[in-house]
Amino acid sequence: MGEGYMATNFEKVVSLARKNSIWPLPFATSCCGIEFMATAASHYDLARFGSERMSFSPRQCDLLMVMGTISKKMGPILRQVYLQMAEPRWVIAVGACASSGGIFDTYSVLQGIDQVIPVDVYVPGCPPRPEAILDGVMKIQELVHAEGLRRRTSEQYKDLLGSYGIQ
Ligand code: SF4
């Protein structure tokens, strides 16, 4: 094979394309959402990662970014948004509130969104700085790049969804 040729396989090409064109759905309910706005603005420039196209429709996004305090009342709505996303889909819990309820250890606040939907990456902090949010996006990129095309139809993945009552 001469110069200018590269051999690869279909799976790697798909992973590369997915990794660099992740469309986020910002589910922002409070202060962490403001940090996300800074992340998307020119200084931190989320566009560098192919993720400048925010989707406010669950049907047209890959990455659910949950930023802020989620009340127990809001849990079913968050779950509904997740269910409306097409596979393959990924989830980041941005900040202490989305990850664990944060400082709001109260009767009304969900103590982590992983009680209602599966989470791929947790970003710590209250609030996390934009660098930390970018780091979370890069962690998602690593997962997307390493994910095989068959994962979403695997028994393990079905079991994971089954543990959340999702068929
Ligand atoms: S983690 Fe902190 S900054 Fe983020 S939503 Fe909760 S209270 Fe606000």
PDB file of C-alpha atoms and ligand atoms in Angstrom:
ATOM      1  CA  MET A   1       0.000   0.000   0.000  1.00  0.00           C
ATOM      2  CA  GLY A   2       1.467   3.373  -1.016  1.00  0.00           C
ATOM      3  CA  GLU A   3       1.591   6.740   0.671  1.00  0.00           C
ATOM      4  CA  GLY A   4      -1.687   8.507   1.353  1.00  0.00           C
ATOM      5  CA  TYR A   5      -3.552   5.343   2.312  1.00  0.00           C
ATOM      6  CA  MET A   6      -4.702   4.307   5.715  1.00  0.00           C
ATOM      7  CA  ALA A   7      -6.303   1.048   6.735  1.00  0.00           C
ATOM      8  CA  THR A   8      -8.859   1.069   9.522  1.00  0.00           C
ATOM      9  CA  ASN A   9     -12.171  -0.507  10.299  1.00  0.00           C
ATOM     10  CA  PHE A  10     -15.725   0.769  10.200  1.00  0.00           C
ATOM     11  CA  GLU A  11     -16.101   0.750  13.974  1.00  0.00           C
ATOM     12  CA  LYS A  12     -13.114   3.076  14.457  1.00  0.00           C
ATOM     13  CA  VAL A  13     -14.379   5.523  11.835  1.00  0.00           C
ATOM     14  CA  VAL A  14     -17.811   5.687  13.465  1.00  0.00           C
ATOM     15  CA  SER A  15     -16.269   6.158  16.921  1.00  0.00           C
ATOM     16  CA  LEU A  16     -14.030   8.953  15.658  1.00  0.00           C
ATOM     17  CA  ALA A  17     -16.966  10.755  14.042  1.00  0.00           C
ATOM     18  CA  ARG A  18     -19.170  10.368  17.113  1.00  0.00           C
ATOM     19  CA  LYS A  19     -16.452  11.472  19.484  1.00  0.00           C
ATOM     20  CA  ASN A  20     -15.888  14.757  17.691  1.00  0.00           C
ATOM     21  CA  SER A  21     -19.500  15.705  17.039  1.00  0.00           C
ATOM     22  CA  ILE A  22     -21.254  15.299  20.355  1.00  0.00           C
ATOM     23  CA  TRP A  23     -24.387  17.421  20.605  1.00  0.00           C
ATOM     24  CA  PRO A  24     -25.179  18.308  24.206  1.00  0.00           C
ATOM     25  CA  LEU A  25     -28.592  18.874  25.719  1.00  0.00           C
ATOM     26  CA  PRO A  26     -28.077  21.308  28.615  1.00  0.00           C
ATOM     27  CA  PHE A  27     -30.538  20.447  31.390  1.00  0.00           C
ATOM     28  CA  ALA A  28     -29.645  23.385  33.623  1.00  0.00           C
ATOM     29  CA  THR A  29     -31.688  24.178  36.686  1.00  0.00           C
ATOM     30  CA  SER A  30     -29.453  26.438  38.757  1.00  0.00           C
ATOM     31  CA  CYS A  31     -25.986  27.875  39.355  1.00  0.00           C
ATOM     32  CA  CYS A  32     -23.968  25.111  37.647  1.00  0.00           C
ATOM     33  CA  GLY A  33     -25.808  26.108  34.480  1.00  0.00           C
ATOM     34  CA  ILE A  34     -24.099  29.499  34.639  1.00  0.00           C
ATOM     35  CA  GLU A  35     -20.714  27.761  34.664  1.00  0.00           C
ATOM     36  CA  PHE A  36     -21.823  25.840  31.608  1.00  0.00           C
ATOM     37  CA  MET A  37     -22.699  29.115  29.849  1.00  0.00           C
ATOM     38  CA  ALA A  38     -19.128  30.248  30.510  1.00  0.00           C
ATOM     39  CA  THR A  39     -17.874  26.903  29.155  1.00  0.00           C
ATOM     40  CA  ALA A  40     -19.761  27.452  25.923  1.00  0.00           C
ATOM     41  CA  ALA A  41     -18.687  31.088  25.548  1.00  0.00           C
ATOM     42  CA  SER A  42     -15.650  32.259  23.601  1.00  0.00           C
ATOM     43  CA  HIS A  43     -13.004  32.030  26.340  1.00  0.00           C
ATOM     44  CA  TYR A  44     -13.431  28.311  27.086  1.00  0.00           C
ATOM     45  CA  ASP A  45     -14.916  27.605  23.663  1.00  0.00           C
ATOM     46  CA  LEU A  46     -16.785  24.306  23.802  1.00  0.00           C
ATOM     47  CA  ALA A  47     -16.868  24.486  20.004  1.00  0.00           C
ATOM     48  CA  ARG A  48     -13.277  23.192  19.971  1.00  0.00           C
ATOM     49  CA  PHE A  49     -14.724  19.784  20.835  1.00  0.00           C
ATOM     50  CA  GLY A  50     -17.360  19.772  18.104  1.00  0.00           C
ATOM     51  CA  SER A  51     -20.009  20.408  20.754  1.00  0.00           C
ATOM     52  CA  GLU A  52     -21.090  23.971  20.085  1.00  0.00           C
ATOM     53  CA  ARG A  53     -24.411  22.859  18.709  1.00  0.00           C
ATOM     54  CA  MET A  54     -26.718  22.787  21.756  1.00  0.00           C
ATOM     55  CA  SER A  55     -29.791  20.709  21.315  1.00  0.00           C
ATOM     56  CA  PHE A  56     -32.890  21.646  23.236  1.00  0.00           C
ATOM     57  CA  SER A  57     -34.700  18.740  21.664  1.00  0.00           C
ATOM     58  CA  PRO A  58     -33.960  15.336  23.246  1.00  0.00           C
ATOM     59  CA  ARG A  59     -34.491  13.735  19.819  1.00  0.00           C
ATOM     60  CA  GLN A  60     -31.460  15.486  18.368  1.00  0.00           C
ATOM     61  CA  CYS A  61     -28.706  15.151  20.935  1.00  0.00           C
ATOM     62  CA  ASP A  62     -26.246  12.574  22.243  1.00  0.00           C
ATOM     63  CA  LEU A  63     -25.196  13.975  25.571  1.00  0.00           C
ATOM     64  CA  LEU A  64     -27.484  14.902  28.441  1.00  0.00           C
ATOM     65  CA  MET A  65     -25.679  17.394  30.691  1.00  0.00           C
ATOM     66  CA  VAL A  66     -27.506  17.764  33.986  1.00  0.00           C
ATOM     67  CA  MET A  67     -26.431  20.912  35.793  1.00  0.00           C
ATOM     68  CA  GLY A  68     -27.987  22.027  39.024  1.00  0.00           C
ATOM     69  CA  THR A  69     -30.243  20.920  41.844  1.00  0.00           C
ATOM     70  CA  ILE A  70     -32.839  18.362  40.792  1.00  0.00           C
ATOM     71  CA  SER A  71     -35.883  18.155  43.016  1.00  0.00           C
ATOM     72  CA  LYS A  72     -37.657  14.858  43.494  1.00  0.00           C
ATOM     73  CA  LYS A  73     -40.620  16.319  41.602  1.00  0.00           C
ATOM     74  CA  MET A  74     -38.327  16.979  38.643  1.00  0.00           C
ATOM     75  CA  GLY A  75     -36.889  13.433  38.645  1.00  0.00           C
ATOM     76  CA  PRO A  76     -39.621  11.930  36.398  1.00  0.00           C
ATOM     77  CA  ILE A  77     -39.257  14.833  33.930  1.00  0.00           C
ATOM     78  CA  LEU A  78     -35.491  14.290  33.719  1.00  0.00           C
ATOM     79  CA  ARG A  79     -36.112  10.613  33.162  1.00  0.00           C
ATOM     80  CA  GLN A  80     -38.633  11.383  30.430  1.00  0.00           C
ATOM     81  CA  VAL A  81     -36.104  13.603  28.644  1.00  0.00           C
ATOM     82  CA  TYR A  82     -33.529  10.790  28.881  1.00  0.00           C
ATOM     83  CA  LEU A  83     -36.005   8.274  27.461  1.00  0.00           C
ATOM     84  CA  GLN A  84     -36.766  10.571  24.525  1.00  0.00           C
ATOM     85  CA  MET A  85     -33.100  10.614  23.488  1.00  0.00           C
ATOM     86  CA  ALA A  86     -32.080   8.183  20.777  1.00  0.00           C
ATOM     87  CA  GLU A  87     -29.286   5.659  21.328  1.00  0.00           C
ATOM     88  CA  PRO A  88     -26.383   5.967  21.662  1.00  0.00           C
ATOM     89  CA  ARG A  89     -26.741   8.502  24.477  1.00  0.00           C
ATOM     90  CA  TRP A  90     -24.465   9.590  27.285  1.00  0.00           C
ATOM     91  CA  VAL A  91     -25.030  11.468  30.534  1.00  0.00           C
ATOM     92  CA  ILE A  92     -22.845  13.819  32.603  1.00  0.00           C
ATOM     93  CA  ALA A  93     -23.810  14.854  36.126  1.00  0.00           C
ATOM     94  CA  VAL A  94     -22.265  18.324  36.413  1.00  0.00           C
ATOM     95  CA  GLY A  95     -21.573  19.491  39.948  1.00  0.00           C
ATOM     96  CA  ALA A  96     -22.303  18.282  43.440  1.00  0.00           C
ATOM     97  CA  CYS A  97     -26.083  18.768  43.257  1.00  0.00           C
ATOM     98  CA  ALA A  98     -26.612  16.640  40.133  1.00  0.00           C
ATOM     99  CA  SER A  99     -24.093  14.066  41.388  1.00  0.00           C
ATOM    100  CA  SER A 100     -25.266  13.663  44.959  1.00  0.00           C
ATOM    101  CA  GLY A 101     -27.749  16.353  45.986  1.00  0.00           C
ATOM    102  CA  GLY A 102     -24.841  18.542  47.085  1.00  0.00           C
ATOM    103  CA  ILE A 103     -25.471  20.632  50.154  1.00  0.00           C
ATOM    104  CA  PHE A 104     -29.225  20.090  49.843  1.00  0.00           C
ATOM    105  CA  ASP A 105     -29.681  17.026  52.002  1.00  0.00           C
ATOM    106  CA  THR A 106     -33.398  17.707  52.306  1.00  0.00           C
ATOM    107  CA  TYR A 107     -36.679  15.869  51.820  1.00  0.00           C
ATOM    108  CA  SER A 108     -37.349  17.563  48.469  1.00  0.00           C
ATOM    109  CA  VAL A 109     -34.035  17.147  46.628  1.00  0.00           C
ATOM    110  CA  LEU A 110     -32.996  14.098  44.636  1.00  0.00           C
ATOM    111  CA  GLN A 111     -29.746  12.830  46.150  1.00  0.00           C
ATOM    112  CA  GLY A 112     -28.078  12.257  42.788  1.00  0.00           C
ATOM    113  CA  ILE A 113     -29.573  11.865  39.313  1.00  0.00           C
ATOM    114  CA  ASP A 114     -28.250   8.304  39.163  1.00  0.00           C
ATOM    115  CA  GLN A 115     -31.299   7.417  41.228  1.00  0.00           C
ATOM    116  CA  VAL A 116     -33.433   7.887  38.093  1.00  0.00           C
ATOM    117  CA  ILE A 117     -31.088   7.550  35.077  1.00  0.00           C
ATOM    118  CA  PRO A 118     -27.664   5.955  34.430  1.00  0.00           C
ATOM    119  CA  VAL A 119     -24.744   8.398  34.551  1.00  0.00           C
ATOM    120  CA  ASP A 120     -21.493   8.026  32.586  1.00  0.00           C
ATOM    121  CA  VAL A 121     -19.350  10.815  34.068  1.00  0.00           C
ATOM    122  CA  TYR A 122     -19.584  12.809  37.299  1.00  0.00           C
ATOM    123  CA  VAL A 123     -17.994  16.267  37.457  1.00  0.00           C
ATOM    124  CA  PRO A 124     -17.217  17.277  41.049  1.00  0.00           C
ATOM    125  CA  GLY A 125     -17.398  20.812  42.432  1.00  0.00           C
ATOM    126  CA  CYS A 126     -19.833  23.394  43.740  1.00  0.00           C
ATOM    127  CA  PRO A 127     -19.741  24.828  41.220  1.00  0.00           C
ATOM    128  CA  PRO A 128     -17.219  23.057  38.983  1.00  0.00           C
ATOM    129  CA  ARG A 129     -15.110  25.513  37.027  1.00  0.00           C
ATOM    130  CA  PRO A 130     -15.451  25.495  33.221  1.00  0.00           C
ATOM    131  CA  GLU A 131     -12.136  23.590  33.041  1.00  0.00           C
ATOM    132  CA  ALA A 132     -13.724  20.794  35.078  1.00  0.00           C
ATOM    133  CA  ILE A 133     -16.777  20.736  32.810  1.00  0.00           C
ATOM    134  CA  LEU A 134     -14.485  20.541  29.763  1.00  0.00           C
ATOM    135  CA  ASP A 135     -12.634  17.711  31.471  1.00  0.00           C
ATOM    136  CA  GLY A 136     -15.970  15.911  31.883  1.00  0.00           C
ATOM    137  CA  VAL A 137     -16.726  16.381  28.180  1.00  0.00           C
ATOM    138  CA  MET A 138     -13.267  15.000  27.317  1.00  0.00           C
ATOM    139  CA  LYS A 139     -13.924  11.971  29.561  1.00  0.00           C
ATOM    140  CA  ILE A 140     -17.138  11.403  27.624  1.00  0.00           C
ATOM    141  CA  GLN A 141     -15.165  11.668  24.380  1.00  0.00           C
ATOM    142  CA  GLU A 142     -12.829   8.940  25.637  1.00  0.00           C
ATOM    143  CA  LEU A 143     -15.817   6.714  26.428  1.00  0.00           C
ATOM    144  CA  VAL A 144     -17.403   7.405  23.038  1.00  0.00           C
ATOM    145  CA  HIS A 145     -14.129   6.689  21.251  1.00  0.00           C
ATOM    146  CA  ALA A 146     -13.645   3.383  23.073  1.00  0.00           C
ATOM    147  CA  GLU A 147     -17.241   2.200  22.772  1.00  0.00           C
ATOM    148  CA  GLY A 148     -17.872  -0.692  20.422  1.00  0.00           C
ATOM    149  CA  LEU A 149     -20.835  -0.584  18.043  1.00  0.00           C
ATOM    150  CA  ARG A 150     -22.383  -3.605  19.739  1.00  0.00           C
ATOM    151  CA  ARG A 151     -22.410  -2.233  23.298  1.00  0.00           C
ATOM    152  CA  ARG A 152     -25.946  -0.839  23.087  1.00  0.00           C
ATOM    153  CA  THR A 153     -27.372  -4.211  22.123  1.00  0.00           C
ATOM    154  CA  SER A 154     -25.336  -6.165  24.680  1.00  0.00           C
ATOM    155  CA  GLU A 155     -26.882  -8.054  27.591  1.00  0.00           C
ATOM    156  CA  GLN A 156     -24.876  -5.936  30.084  1.00  0.00           C
ATOM    157  CA  TYR A 157     -26.339  -2.730  28.701  1.00  0.00           C
ATOM    158  CA  LYS A 158     -29.857  -4.164  28.754  1.00  0.00           C
ATOM    159  CA  ASP A 159     -29.265  -5.216  32.365  1.00  0.00           C
ATOM    160  CA  LEU A 160     -28.077  -1.693  33.227  1.00  0.00           C
ATOM    161  CA  LEU A 161     -31.221  -0.134  31.736  1.00  0.00           C
ATOM    162  CA  GLY A 162     -33.312  -2.882  33.332  1.00  0.00           C
ATOM    163  CA  SER A 163     -31.982  -1.883  36.759  1.00  0.00           C
ATOM    164  CA  TYR A 164     -33.592   1.520  36.111  1.00  0.00           C
ATOM    165  CA  GLY A 165     -36.832  -0.060  34.931  1.00  0.00           C
ATOM    166  CA  ILE A 166     -36.118   0.899  31.311  1.00  0.00           C
ATOM    167  CA  GLN A 167     -36.880  -1.734  28.667  1.00  0.00           C
TER     168      GLN A 167
HETATM  169  S1  SF4 B   1     -23.392  22.148  42.870  1.00  0.00           S
HETATM  170 FE1  SF4 B   1     -23.249  24.159  43.874  1.00  0.00          FE
HETATM  171  S2  SF4 B   1     -23.064  25.590  42.157  1.00  0.00           S
HETATM  172 FE2  SF4 B   1     -23.878  23.671  41.326  1.00  0.00          FE
HETATM  173  S3  SF4 B   1     -26.111  23.865  41.346  1.00  0.00           S
HETATM  174 FE3  SF4 B   1     -25.486  22.892  43.276  1.00  0.00          FE
HETATM  175  S4  SF4 B   1     -25.287  24.613  44.722  1.00  0.00           S
HETATM  176 FE4  SF4 B   1     -25.253  25.485  42.671  1.00  0.00          FE
END
